[in-house]
Short mmCIF file of N, CA and C in Angstrom, two decimals:
data_model
loop_
_atom_site.label_atom_id
_atom_site.label_comp_id
_atom_site.label_asym_id
_atom_site.label_seq_id
_atom_site.Cartn_x
_atom_site.Cartn_y
_atom_site.Cartn_z
N GLN A 1 12.65 -10.75 -1.89
CA GLN A 1 11.46 -10.08 -2.43
C GLN A 1 11.85 -9.70 -3.87
N VAL A 2 11.04 -10.25 -4.81
CA VAL A 2 11.16 -10.11 -6.21
C VAL A 2 10.13 -8.82 -6.64
N GLN A 3 10.81 -7.90 -7.31
CA GLN A 3 9.93 -6.84 -7.76
C GLN A 3 9.82 -6.83 -9.17
N LEU A 4 8.45 -6.55 -9.58
CA LEU A 4 8.20 -6.61 -10.95
C LEU A 4 7.51 -5.31 -11.41
N MET A 5 7.96 -4.76 -12.63
CA MET A 5 7.41 -3.62 -13.14
C MET A 5 6.93 -3.86 -14.67
N GLU A 6 5.66 -3.59 -14.81
CA GLU A 6 5.15 -3.72 -16.28
C GLU A 6 5.21 -2.34 -16.93
N SER A 7 5.22 -2.48 -18.22
CA SER A 7 5.35 -1.31 -19.10
C SER A 7 4.81 -1.70 -20.49
N GLY A 8 4.31 -0.84 -21.18
CA GLY A 8 3.97 -0.98 -22.62
C GLY A 8 2.44 -1.00 -22.92
N GLY A 9 1.72 -0.83 -21.85
CA GLY A 9 0.21 -0.87 -22.18
C GLY A 9 -0.16 0.38 -22.92
N GLY A 10 -1.52 0.36 -23.30
CA GLY A 10 -2.09 1.59 -24.01
C GLY A 10 -3.33 1.21 -24.84
N SER A 11 -3.63 1.97 -25.63
CA SER A 11 -4.88 1.86 -26.42
C SER A 11 -4.62 1.58 -27.90
N VAL A 12 -5.29 0.72 -28.48
CA VAL A 12 -5.07 0.29 -29.91
C VAL A 12 -6.41 -0.12 -30.55
N GLN A 13 -6.48 -0.10 -31.81
CA GLN A 13 -7.64 -0.45 -32.42
C GLN A 13 -7.65 -1.97 -32.62
N ALA A 14 -8.77 -2.61 -32.93
CA ALA A 14 -8.75 -4.04 -33.18
C ALA A 14 -7.90 -4.34 -34.41
N GLY A 15 -7.16 -5.43 -34.38
CA GLY A 15 -6.22 -5.87 -35.32
C GLY A 15 -4.90 -5.36 -35.15
N GLY A 16 -4.64 -4.42 -34.08
CA GLY A 16 -3.45 -3.85 -33.84
C GLY A 16 -2.50 -4.59 -33.00
N SER A 17 -1.34 -4.11 -32.52
CA SER A 17 -0.34 -4.93 -31.78
C SER A 17 0.08 -3.94 -30.56
N LEU A 18 0.53 -4.62 -29.58
CA LEU A 18 1.14 -3.91 -28.45
C LEU A 18 2.14 -4.90 -27.92
N ARG A 19 3.24 -4.36 -27.24
CA ARG A 19 4.27 -5.22 -26.62
C ARG A 19 4.20 -4.85 -25.26
N LEU A 20 4.12 -5.72 -24.29
CA LEU A 20 4.17 -5.49 -22.88
C LEU A 20 5.59 -5.93 -22.52
N SER A 21 6.21 -5.33 -21.41
CA SER A 21 7.42 -5.71 -20.91
C SER A 21 7.45 -5.75 -19.32
N CYS A 22 8.04 -6.70 -18.84
CA CYS A 22 8.06 -6.76 -17.31
C CYS A 22 9.47 -6.86 -17.05
N ALA A 23 9.81 -5.94 -16.22
CA ALA A 23 11.20 -5.74 -15.69
C ALA A 23 11.33 -6.44 -14.35
N ALA A 24 12.14 -7.52 -14.13
CA ALA A 24 12.17 -8.21 -12.95
C ALA A 24 13.46 -8.01 -12.09
N SER A 25 13.43 -7.82 -10.78
CA SER A 25 14.61 -7.70 -10.07
C SER A 25 15.43 -8.96 -10.15
N GLU A 26 14.73 -10.06 -10.25
CA GLU A 26 15.37 -11.39 -10.41
C GLU A 26 14.21 -12.41 -11.06
N TYR A 27 14.78 -13.33 -11.60
CA TYR A 27 13.96 -14.39 -12.33
C TYR A 27 13.57 -15.46 -11.32
N THR A 28 12.25 -15.87 -11.43
CA THR A 28 11.99 -17.10 -10.56
C THR A 28 11.69 -18.23 -11.73
N THR A 29 11.38 -19.46 -11.24
CA THR A 29 11.34 -20.59 -12.05
C THR A 29 10.18 -20.32 -13.22
N TYR A 30 9.08 -19.81 -12.83
CA TYR A 30 8.16 -19.43 -13.81
C TYR A 30 7.80 -17.92 -13.82
N MET A 31 7.64 -17.43 -14.88
CA MET A 31 7.30 -15.99 -15.14
C MET A 31 5.92 -16.12 -15.98
N GLY A 32 5.03 -15.27 -15.60
CA GLY A 32 3.78 -15.46 -16.19
C GLY A 32 3.13 -14.03 -16.53
N TRP A 33 2.18 -14.07 -17.53
CA TRP A 33 1.33 -12.84 -17.65
C TRP A 33 -0.11 -13.23 -17.47
N PHE A 34 -0.89 -12.47 -16.71
CA PHE A 34 -2.20 -12.70 -16.30
C PHE A 34 -3.02 -11.47 -16.83
N ARG A 35 -4.23 -11.51 -16.90
CA ARG A 35 -5.04 -10.30 -17.15
C ARG A 35 -6.24 -10.44 -16.46
N LEU A 36 -6.73 -9.22 -16.11
CA LEU A 36 -8.08 -9.04 -15.28
C LEU A 36 -8.99 -8.06 -16.06
N ALA A 37 -10.11 -8.54 -16.44
CA ALA A 37 -11.14 -7.60 -17.12
C ALA A 37 -12.25 -7.32 -16.13
N PRO A 38 -12.89 -6.23 -16.27
CA PRO A 38 -14.04 -5.99 -15.40
C PRO A 38 -15.12 -7.08 -15.37
N GLY A 39 -15.60 -7.59 -14.34
CA GLY A 39 -16.53 -8.42 -14.43
C GLY A 39 -16.06 -10.01 -14.58
N LYS A 40 -14.77 -10.09 -14.84
CA LYS A 40 -14.29 -11.57 -15.17
C LYS A 40 -13.23 -11.75 -14.08
N GLU A 41 -12.88 -13.13 -14.01
CA GLU A 41 -11.88 -13.67 -13.15
C GLU A 41 -10.49 -13.49 -13.75
N ARG A 42 -9.63 -13.38 -12.92
CA ARG A 42 -8.13 -13.25 -13.36
C ARG A 42 -7.68 -14.51 -14.17
N GLU A 43 -7.16 -14.15 -15.33
CA GLU A 43 -6.94 -15.29 -16.42
C GLU A 43 -5.45 -15.25 -16.71
N ALA A 44 -4.97 -16.59 -16.72
CA ALA A 44 -3.57 -16.73 -17.28
C ALA A 44 -3.62 -16.52 -18.78
N VAL A 45 -2.48 -15.92 -19.24
CA VAL A 45 -2.40 -15.53 -20.69
C VAL A 45 -1.33 -16.34 -21.30
N ALA A 46 -0.09 -16.22 -20.62
CA ALA A 46 1.06 -16.77 -21.13
C ALA A 46 1.91 -16.99 -20.01
N GLY A 47 2.81 -18.08 -20.10
CA GLY A 47 3.97 -18.35 -19.05
C GLY A 47 5.18 -18.88 -19.72
N ILE A 48 6.33 -18.70 -18.97
CA ILE A 48 7.62 -19.19 -19.39
C ILE A 48 8.35 -19.84 -18.35
N HIS A 49 8.99 -20.98 -18.56
CA HIS A 49 9.82 -21.59 -17.55
C HIS A 49 11.23 -20.93 -17.92
N SER A 50 11.64 -20.14 -16.78
CA SER A 50 12.79 -19.29 -17.13
C SER A 50 14.11 -20.16 -17.37
N LEU A 51 14.19 -21.31 -16.78
CA LEU A 51 15.31 -22.16 -17.02
C LEU A 51 15.31 -23.02 -18.38
N ARG A 52 14.18 -23.59 -18.55
CA ARG A 52 14.09 -24.45 -19.72
C ARG A 52 13.74 -23.63 -20.93
N GLY A 53 13.09 -22.41 -20.78
CA GLY A 53 12.67 -21.75 -21.87
C GLY A 53 11.21 -22.19 -22.46
N SER A 54 10.58 -23.18 -21.80
CA SER A 54 9.36 -23.61 -22.27
C SER A 54 8.32 -22.61 -22.10
N VAL A 55 7.55 -22.43 -23.07
CA VAL A 55 6.32 -21.50 -23.12
C VAL A 55 4.98 -22.12 -23.21
N PHE A 56 4.15 -21.34 -22.56
CA PHE A 56 2.71 -21.90 -22.38
C PHE A 56 1.79 -20.67 -22.76
N TYR A 57 0.69 -21.00 -23.35
CA TYR A 57 -0.42 -20.04 -23.78
C TYR A 57 -1.63 -20.64 -23.41
N VAL A 58 -2.55 -19.64 -23.12
CA VAL A 58 -4.02 -20.09 -22.96
C VAL A 58 -4.59 -20.02 -24.43
N VAL A 59 -5.50 -20.99 -24.67
CA VAL A 59 -5.97 -21.14 -26.07
C VAL A 59 -6.33 -19.91 -26.75
N SER A 60 -6.99 -19.04 -26.14
CA SER A 60 -7.61 -17.83 -26.76
C SER A 60 -6.55 -16.81 -27.27
N VAL A 61 -5.17 -16.99 -26.87
CA VAL A 61 -4.25 -16.12 -27.42
C VAL A 61 -3.21 -16.99 -28.31
N LYS A 62 -3.21 -18.18 -28.20
CA LYS A 62 -2.27 -19.01 -28.93
C LYS A 62 -2.32 -18.46 -30.49
N GLY A 63 -1.10 -18.35 -30.95
CA GLY A 63 -0.94 -17.90 -32.30
C GLY A 63 -0.97 -16.44 -32.55
N ARG A 64 -1.48 -15.68 -31.55
CA ARG A 64 -1.44 -14.25 -31.50
C ARG A 64 -0.52 -13.47 -30.56
N PHE A 65 -0.30 -14.27 -29.46
CA PHE A 65 0.63 -13.67 -28.39
C PHE A 65 1.92 -14.53 -28.27
N THR A 66 2.90 -13.80 -28.10
CA THR A 66 4.35 -14.44 -27.89
C THR A 66 4.99 -13.94 -26.60
N ILE A 67 5.37 -14.89 -25.72
CA ILE A 67 6.01 -14.51 -24.51
C ILE A 67 7.51 -14.99 -24.80
N SER A 68 8.43 -13.97 -24.28
CA SER A 68 9.69 -14.26 -24.44
C SER A 68 10.55 -13.59 -23.26
N GLN A 69 11.71 -14.03 -23.11
CA GLN A 69 12.60 -13.45 -21.94
C GLN A 69 13.90 -13.07 -22.47
N ASP A 70 14.54 -12.03 -21.75
CA ASP A 70 15.90 -11.51 -22.01
C ASP A 70 16.60 -11.67 -20.73
N LYS A 71 17.29 -12.78 -20.59
CA LYS A 71 18.01 -12.87 -19.24
C LYS A 71 18.98 -11.82 -18.84
N ALA A 72 19.55 -11.26 -19.94
CA ALA A 72 20.63 -10.30 -19.62
C ALA A 72 19.93 -9.03 -18.99
N LYS A 73 18.80 -8.62 -19.55
CA LYS A 73 18.06 -7.60 -19.18
C LYS A 73 17.08 -7.81 -18.01
N ARG A 74 16.84 -9.16 -17.74
CA ARG A 74 15.95 -9.54 -16.77
C ARG A 74 14.50 -9.12 -17.16
N THR A 75 14.12 -9.21 -18.34
CA THR A 75 12.72 -8.87 -18.77
C THR A 75 12.02 -10.11 -19.30
N VAL A 76 10.78 -9.96 -19.28
CA VAL A 76 9.88 -11.02 -19.84
C VAL A 76 8.75 -10.12 -20.56
N ASP A 77 8.83 -10.30 -21.97
CA ASP A 77 7.86 -9.52 -22.84
C ASP A 77 6.69 -10.36 -23.28
N LEU A 78 5.76 -9.55 -23.75
CA LEU A 78 4.48 -10.23 -24.21
C LEU A 78 4.17 -9.50 -25.42
N GLN A 79 4.46 -10.07 -26.60
CA GLN A 79 4.03 -9.44 -27.91
C GLN A 79 2.64 -9.84 -28.20
N MET A 80 1.82 -8.93 -28.34
CA MET A 80 0.31 -9.18 -28.60
C MET A 80 0.01 -8.67 -29.96
N ASN A 81 -0.36 -9.53 -30.79
CA ASN A 81 -0.77 -9.24 -32.18
C ASN A 81 -2.26 -9.46 -32.35
N SER A 82 -2.90 -9.00 -33.57
CA SER A 82 -4.28 -9.32 -33.79
C SER A 82 -5.20 -9.07 -32.62
N LEU A 83 -4.92 -7.96 -32.00
CA LEU A 83 -5.76 -7.76 -30.77
C LEU A 83 -7.27 -7.55 -31.13
N THR A 84 -8.17 -7.98 -30.06
CA THR A 84 -9.50 -7.94 -30.24
C THR A 84 -9.99 -7.17 -28.99
N PRO A 85 -11.17 -6.57 -29.03
CA PRO A 85 -11.82 -5.87 -27.81
C PRO A 85 -11.76 -6.84 -26.67
N GLU A 86 -11.92 -8.23 -26.82
CA GLU A 86 -11.95 -9.09 -25.75
C GLU A 86 -10.66 -9.22 -25.05
N ASP A 87 -9.62 -8.72 -25.63
CA ASP A 87 -8.29 -8.70 -25.11
C ASP A 87 -8.07 -7.55 -24.02
N SER A 88 -8.96 -6.64 -24.02
CA SER A 88 -8.90 -5.40 -23.19
C SER A 88 -8.99 -5.82 -21.71
N ALA A 89 -8.03 -5.55 -20.91
CA ALA A 89 -7.90 -5.94 -19.56
C ALA A 89 -6.71 -5.18 -18.91
N THR A 90 -6.41 -5.33 -17.56
CA THR A 90 -5.31 -4.89 -16.93
C THR A 90 -4.43 -6.17 -16.91
N TYR A 91 -3.26 -6.01 -17.55
CA TYR A 91 -2.30 -7.22 -17.52
C TYR A 91 -1.22 -7.11 -16.44
N TYR A 92 -1.02 -8.23 -15.93
CA TYR A 92 -0.10 -8.34 -14.80
C TYR A 92 1.06 -9.20 -15.08
N CYS A 93 2.13 -8.94 -14.66
CA CYS A 93 3.22 -9.84 -14.67
C CYS A 93 3.42 -10.54 -13.39
N ALA A 94 3.79 -11.87 -13.30
CA ALA A 94 3.82 -12.65 -12.14
C ALA A 94 5.00 -13.58 -12.10
N ALA A 95 5.42 -13.79 -10.96
CA ALA A 95 6.71 -14.61 -10.70
C ALA A 95 6.44 -15.70 -9.64
N GLY A 96 6.82 -16.98 -10.02
CA GLY A 96 6.52 -18.01 -9.02
C GLY A 96 7.55 -19.12 -9.19
N TYR A 97 7.40 -20.14 -8.32
CA TYR A 97 8.38 -21.20 -8.29
C TYR A 97 7.99 -22.64 -8.82
N GLY A 98 6.67 -22.82 -9.14
CA GLY A 98 6.30 -24.07 -9.49
C GLY A 98 4.86 -24.25 -9.44
N GLY A 99 4.20 -25.46 -9.97
CA GLY A 99 2.83 -25.81 -9.82
C GLY A 99 2.30 -25.48 -11.31
N VAL A 100 1.08 -25.56 -11.32
CA VAL A 100 0.40 -25.38 -12.58
C VAL A 100 0.50 -23.90 -13.02
N TRP A 101 0.93 -23.61 -14.24
CA TRP A 101 1.36 -22.34 -14.62
C TRP A 101 0.03 -21.43 -14.77
N THR A 102 -1.03 -21.92 -14.95
CA THR A 102 -2.27 -21.15 -14.94
C THR A 102 -2.86 -20.76 -13.78
N ASP A 103 -2.51 -21.37 -12.65
CA ASP A 103 -3.10 -21.09 -11.33
C ASP A 103 -2.43 -19.83 -10.64
N PRO A 104 -3.11 -18.75 -10.47
CA PRO A 104 -2.46 -17.60 -9.89
C PRO A 104 -2.03 -17.84 -8.56
N ASN A 105 -2.55 -18.79 -7.82
CA ASN A 105 -1.96 -19.04 -6.49
C ASN A 105 -0.51 -19.46 -6.33
N ASN A 106 -0.06 -19.99 -7.59
CA ASN A 106 1.25 -20.55 -7.65
C ASN A 106 2.33 -19.35 -7.97
N TYR A 107 1.89 -18.15 -8.08
CA TYR A 107 2.79 -17.00 -8.26
C TYR A 107 2.83 -16.24 -6.87
N LYS A 108 4.06 -15.97 -6.62
CA LYS A 108 4.25 -15.34 -5.21
C LYS A 108 4.42 -13.76 -5.35
N TYR A 109 4.82 -13.32 -6.53
CA TYR A 109 5.05 -11.98 -6.77
C TYR A 109 4.33 -11.39 -7.92
N TRP A 110 3.84 -10.10 -7.81
CA TRP A 110 2.99 -9.55 -8.91
C TRP A 110 3.42 -8.12 -9.14
N GLY A 111 3.33 -7.84 -10.24
CA GLY A 111 3.47 -6.36 -10.64
C GLY A 111 2.27 -5.56 -10.37
N GLN A 112 2.23 -4.28 -10.74
CA GLN A 112 1.13 -3.40 -10.42
C GLN A 112 0.18 -3.44 -11.55
N GLY A 113 0.49 -3.92 -12.74
CA GLY A 113 -0.41 -4.11 -13.94
C GLY A 113 -0.34 -2.88 -14.76
N THR A 114 -0.63 -3.21 -16.09
CA THR A 114 -0.61 -2.19 -17.09
C THR A 114 -1.89 -2.38 -17.98
N GLN A 115 -2.62 -1.20 -18.20
CA GLN A 115 -3.95 -1.38 -18.89
C GLN A 115 -3.78 -1.49 -20.45
N VAL A 116 -4.46 -2.34 -20.95
CA VAL A 116 -4.63 -2.64 -22.36
C VAL A 116 -6.04 -2.31 -22.86
N THR A 117 -6.32 -1.53 -23.71
CA THR A 117 -7.65 -1.21 -24.19
C THR A 117 -7.65 -1.30 -25.70
N VAL A 118 -8.54 -2.28 -26.22
CA VAL A 118 -8.71 -2.35 -27.69
C VAL A 118 -9.99 -2.04 -28.10
N SER A 119 -9.99 -1.14 -29.03
CA SER A 119 -11.44 -0.54 -29.48
C SER A 119 -11.69 -1.16 -30.75
N SER A 120 -12.97 -1.35 -31.08
CA SER A 120 -13.47 -1.95 -32.28
C SER A 120 -13.65 -1.04 -33.35
#
């Protein structure tokens, strides 16, 4: 059983930055960040292949968000810059073993989520 714990959410004005962190009891092949906003479907935001270091981003955050891992600390961070109100959501850390990185069904373990609110 992999345990995930997110931290770092909060409220920020548009254009601001936040850094989310996910502490994992162990790494799996893929680690990802998803978000869920009211009235919307859960959306993949960024992913990382923990062994290769390959990173993946959804188009809407590319160039603004950066996913990174610290294997010594077993953390996966999401640096979010140039935030907009459309980025407001609950952000979840997820861990999985393969498949298409954007498909939440490919992630077996999930954190409890951390709220991000961006005001205009």
